[in-house]
Coordinates of C-alpha atoms in Angstrom, one line a residue:
Chain A
E19 CA 79.6 77.4 108.4
A20 CA 83.1 77.4 109.9
G21 CA 84.6 80.8 110.5
V22 CA 88.1 82.1 109.7
V23 CA 90.7 80.0 111.5
Q24 CA 94.0 81.4 112.7
S25 CA 96.9 79.8 114.4
P26 CA 98.6 80.1 116.8
R27 CA 96.5 82.2 119.1
Y28 CA 99.5 83.4 121.1
K29 CA 103.2 83.6 120.3
I30 CA 106.1 84.8 122.4
I31 CA 109.5 85.1 120.7
E32 CA 112.7 86.9 121.3
K33 CA 113.7 89.8 119.0
K34 CA 115.5 88.9 115.8
Q35 CA 113.8 85.5 115.7
P36 CA 111.4 84.6 112.8
V37 CA 107.7 84.0 113.3
A38 CA 104.9 82.8 111.1
F39 CA 101.1 83.1 111.3
W40 CA 98.6 80.9 109.5
C41 CA 95.1 81.7 108.3
N42 CA 92.4 79.5 106.7
P43 CA 89.5 81.7 105.3
I44 CA 85.8 80.9 105.1
S45 CA 85.2 78.4 102.4
G46 CA 84.4 80.1 99.1
H47 CA 85.8 83.5 100.1
N48 CA 88.2 84.6 97.4
T49 CA 89.5 87.7 99.2
L50 CA 91.8 87.4 102.2
Y51 CA 93.2 90.2 104.3
W52 CA 95.9 90.5 107.0
Y53 CA 95.5 93.3 109.5
L54 CA 97.8 94.6 112.2
Q55 CA 96.1 95.8 115.4
N56 CA 98.2 97.7 118.0
L57 CA 97.0 98.0 121.5
G58 CA 94.1 100.5 121.9
Q59 CA 93.8 101.1 118.1
G60 CA 91.8 99.9 115.2
P61 CA 93.2 97.3 112.8
E62 CA 95.2 98.5 109.8
L63 CA 95.5 96.6 106.6
L64 CA 98.9 94.9 105.8
I65 CA 98.0 93.0 102.6
R66 CA 95.0 91.9 100.6
Y67 CA 94.8 88.9 98.3
E68 CA 92.3 88.2 95.5
N69 CA 92.8 84.5 95.1
E70 CA 96.5 84.0 94.8
E71 CA 97.3 87.6 93.8
A72 CA 98.4 90.2 96.3
V73 CA 96.4 93.3 95.1
D74 CA 97.2 95.7 97.9
D75 CA 100.4 95.3 99.9
S76 CA 101.3 99.0 100.1
Q77 CA 101.3 98.9 104.0
L78 CA 103.4 95.8 104.3
P79 CA 106.9 96.5 105.6
K80 CA 108.6 94.4 102.9
D81 CA 112.1 94.5 104.5
R82 CA 111.0 92.1 107.2
F83 CA 107.4 91.0 106.4
S84 CA 106.3 88.6 103.7
A85 CA 103.1 86.8 102.9
E86 CA 101.9 84.1 100.6
R87 CA 98.6 82.5 99.6
L88 CA 99.3 79.4 97.7
K89 CA 96.4 77.9 95.8
G90 CA 94.3 80.8 96.7
V91 CA 93.1 79.4 100.0
D92 CA 95.3 79.3 103.1
S93 CA 97.7 82.1 103.8
T94 CA 100.9 82.6 105.8
L95 CA 102.3 85.9 107.1
K96 CA 105.9 85.8 108.2
I97 CA 108.2 88.3 110.0
Q98 CA 111.9 87.9 109.9
P99 CA 113.6 89.2 111.9
A100 CA 111.0 90.3 114.5
E101 CA 111.5 93.6 116.4
L102 CA 110.1 94.7 119.7
G103 CA 107.7 97.1 117.9
D104 CA 106.1 94.1 116.1
S105 CA 104.3 93.1 119.3
A106 CA 100.6 93.4 118.4
V107 CA 97.6 91.4 117.3
Y108 CA 97.6 90.0 113.8
L109 CA 94.1 89.5 112.3
C110 CA 93.1 87.6 109.3
A111 CA 89.8 88.3 107.5
S112 CA 88.1 87.0 104.4
S113 CA 85.2 88.1 102.2
T114 CA 83.6 87.3 98.9
T115 CA 84.6 89.3 95.9
G116 CA 83.0 92.7 95.8
F117 CA 84.3 94.4 98.9
H118 CA 81.4 93.6 101.1
E119 CA 81.6 92.8 104.8
Q120 CA 84.7 91.1 106.0
Y121 CA 84.7 88.3 108.5
F122 CA 87.6 88.1 111.0
G123 CA 89.4 85.3 112.7
P124 CA 90.3 85.3 116.4
G125 CA 93.8 86.8 115.8
T126 CA 97.3 86.0 116.9
R127 CA 98.7 88.0 119.8
L128 CA 102.5 88.3 119.2
T129 CA 104.8 89.4 122.0
V130 CA 108.4 90.1 121.1
T131 CA 110.8 90.2 124.1
Chain B
A16 CA 92.6 110.3 102.4
Q17 CA 89.6 108.6 103.9
T18 CA 89.5 108.9 107.7
V19 CA 87.2 107.6 110.4
T20 CA 86.8 109.3 113.7
Q21 CA 85.2 108.0 116.9
S22 CA 85.3 110.8 119.4
Q23 CA 84.2 108.8 122.4
P24 CA 87.1 106.6 123.8
E25 CA 84.8 105.2 126.5
M26 CA 81.1 105.0 127.1
S27 CA 79.0 103.5 129.9
V28 CA 75.4 102.4 129.9
Q29 CA 73.0 100.9 132.5
E30 CA 71.7 97.5 131.7
A31 CA 68.4 97.7 129.7
E32 CA 69.0 101.3 128.8
T33 CA 69.9 102.7 125.4
V34 CA 73.3 104.1 124.3
T35 CA 74.5 105.8 121.1
L36 CA 78.1 105.5 119.8
S37 CA 79.3 108.3 117.5
C38 CA 81.3 108.0 114.3
T39 CA 82.2 110.5 111.6
Y40 CA 84.1 109.8 108.4
D41 CA 85.6 111.7 105.6
T42 CA 85.5 110.7 101.9
S43 CA 85.0 112.1 98.5
E44 CA 83.4 108.9 97.2
S45 CA 79.6 108.7 96.7
D46 CA 79.2 104.9 96.8
Y47 CA 80.7 103.0 99.8
Y48 CA 79.9 100.8 102.8
L49 CA 80.0 101.5 106.5
F50 CA 80.2 99.0 109.3
W51 CA 80.2 98.6 113.0
Y52 CA 82.3 95.8 114.5
K53 CA 82.3 94.6 118.1
Q54 CA 85.5 93.3 119.6
P55 CA 85.2 91.6 123.0
P56 CA 88.2 90.7 125.2
S57 CA 88.5 87.5 123.1
R58 CA 89.7 89.8 120.3
Q59 CA 87.3 88.3 117.8
M60 CA 86.0 91.1 115.5
I61 CA 82.3 90.5 115.1
L62 CA 80.2 92.3 112.5
V63 CA 77.3 94.1 114.1
I64 CA 75.7 96.0 111.3
R65 CA 76.4 97.4 107.8
Q66 CA 75.0 100.3 105.8
E67 CA 75.2 100.9 102.1
A68 CA 75.7 104.6 101.3
Y69 CA 73.2 104.5 98.4
K70 CA 70.4 103.4 100.8
Q71 CA 68.5 106.1 102.6
Q72 CA 66.9 103.8 105.0
N73 CA 68.9 103.2 108.2
A74 CA 70.0 99.6 108.8
T75 CA 68.7 97.7 111.8
E76 CA 69.7 94.4 113.3
N77 CA 67.5 93.4 116.3
R78 CA 68.6 95.7 119.1
F79 CA 71.2 97.5 117.0
S80 CA 70.4 100.3 114.6
V81 CA 72.3 103.1 112.9
N82 CA 71.6 106.8 112.2
F83 CA 73.2 107.4 108.8
Q84 CA 73.5 111.0 107.8
K85 CA 75.3 111.0 104.4
A86 CA 75.5 114.7 104.0
A87 CA 77.0 115.1 107.4
K88 CA 79.2 112.0 107.0
S89 CA 77.9 110.7 110.3
F90 CA 77.2 107.1 111.2
S91 CA 76.2 106.5 114.8
L92 CA 75.2 103.2 116.4
K93 CA 72.3 102.8 118.8
I94 CA 72.1 99.9 121.1
S95 CA 68.7 99.4 122.7
D96 CA 67.9 97.3 125.8
S97 CA 71.7 97.0 126.5
Q98 CA 72.8 93.7 127.9
L99 CA 75.9 92.7 129.8
G100 CA 77.2 90.8 126.8
D101 CA 77.2 94.1 124.8
A102 CA 80.3 95.2 126.8
A103 CA 83.2 95.4 124.3
M104 CA 85.2 97.7 122.1
Y105 CA 83.2 99.0 119.2
F106 CA 84.8 100.0 115.9
C107 CA 83.3 102.0 113.1
A108 CA 84.7 101.1 109.7
F109 CA 84.6 102.5 106.2
N110 CA 85.2 100.3 103.1
Q111 CA 87.6 102.0 100.7
G112 CA 88.2 99.9 97.6
G113 CA 88.3 96.6 99.6
K114 CA 90.3 98.0 102.5
L115 CA 88.5 98.7 105.8
I116 CA 89.5 101.9 107.4
F117 CA 88.8 101.7 111.2
G118 CA 88.2 104.3 113.8
Q119 CA 90.1 104.3 117.1
G120 CA 87.2 102.5 118.8
T121 CA 84.9 103.2 121.7
E122 CA 85.0 101.0 124.8
L123 CA 81.5 100.3 126.0
S124 CA 80.9 99.1 129.6
V125 CA 77.5 97.9 130.7
K126 CA 76.5 98.3 134.4
P127 CA 74.2 95.8 136.0

């Protein structure tokens, strides 16, 4: 069984530029999550999708962050414009419905210069 | 609000020895799930073990086991026969309504 796939693995951009991250969850997993992990800390949830619907986006900074999950499979997380403080690892995870264990992708390390 | 606390930023263990990582949490819920995740330098979060709060029996997965004390809201991870490949950051996590709340992590090093 293929795991959660994320791309790119690394991204370096200048501040004020846009950036997008892509995630393909495990086949059959209806729930998809985006987490932000700052250096030396545990991940924090940005947004959770149940199929196509964003059911928890309370921690997503909506002035510059946006996300979509078209057709309830792949998802894209976008930042526009990026700020220096956005440098972090962005993790995608998926699970079956029912809030059980979540399976994570390898993450995207974003560096904003 | 639910919180998860890992009071040991760093731990060290000799290869083949046993080590215990501590975790406490705070919640008013009675039914929930707890997890330990391992994150090596590759950044891939790997599920190590899970515990359902309604189960009194402690979960075990090969060399990994937990000591779940519901009344004390404690959830420690024991790694037996430590191996070099166990070196990583370990995160305790609590499942709150579909959202994982993570602790700050414990960095485990394994000495040969």
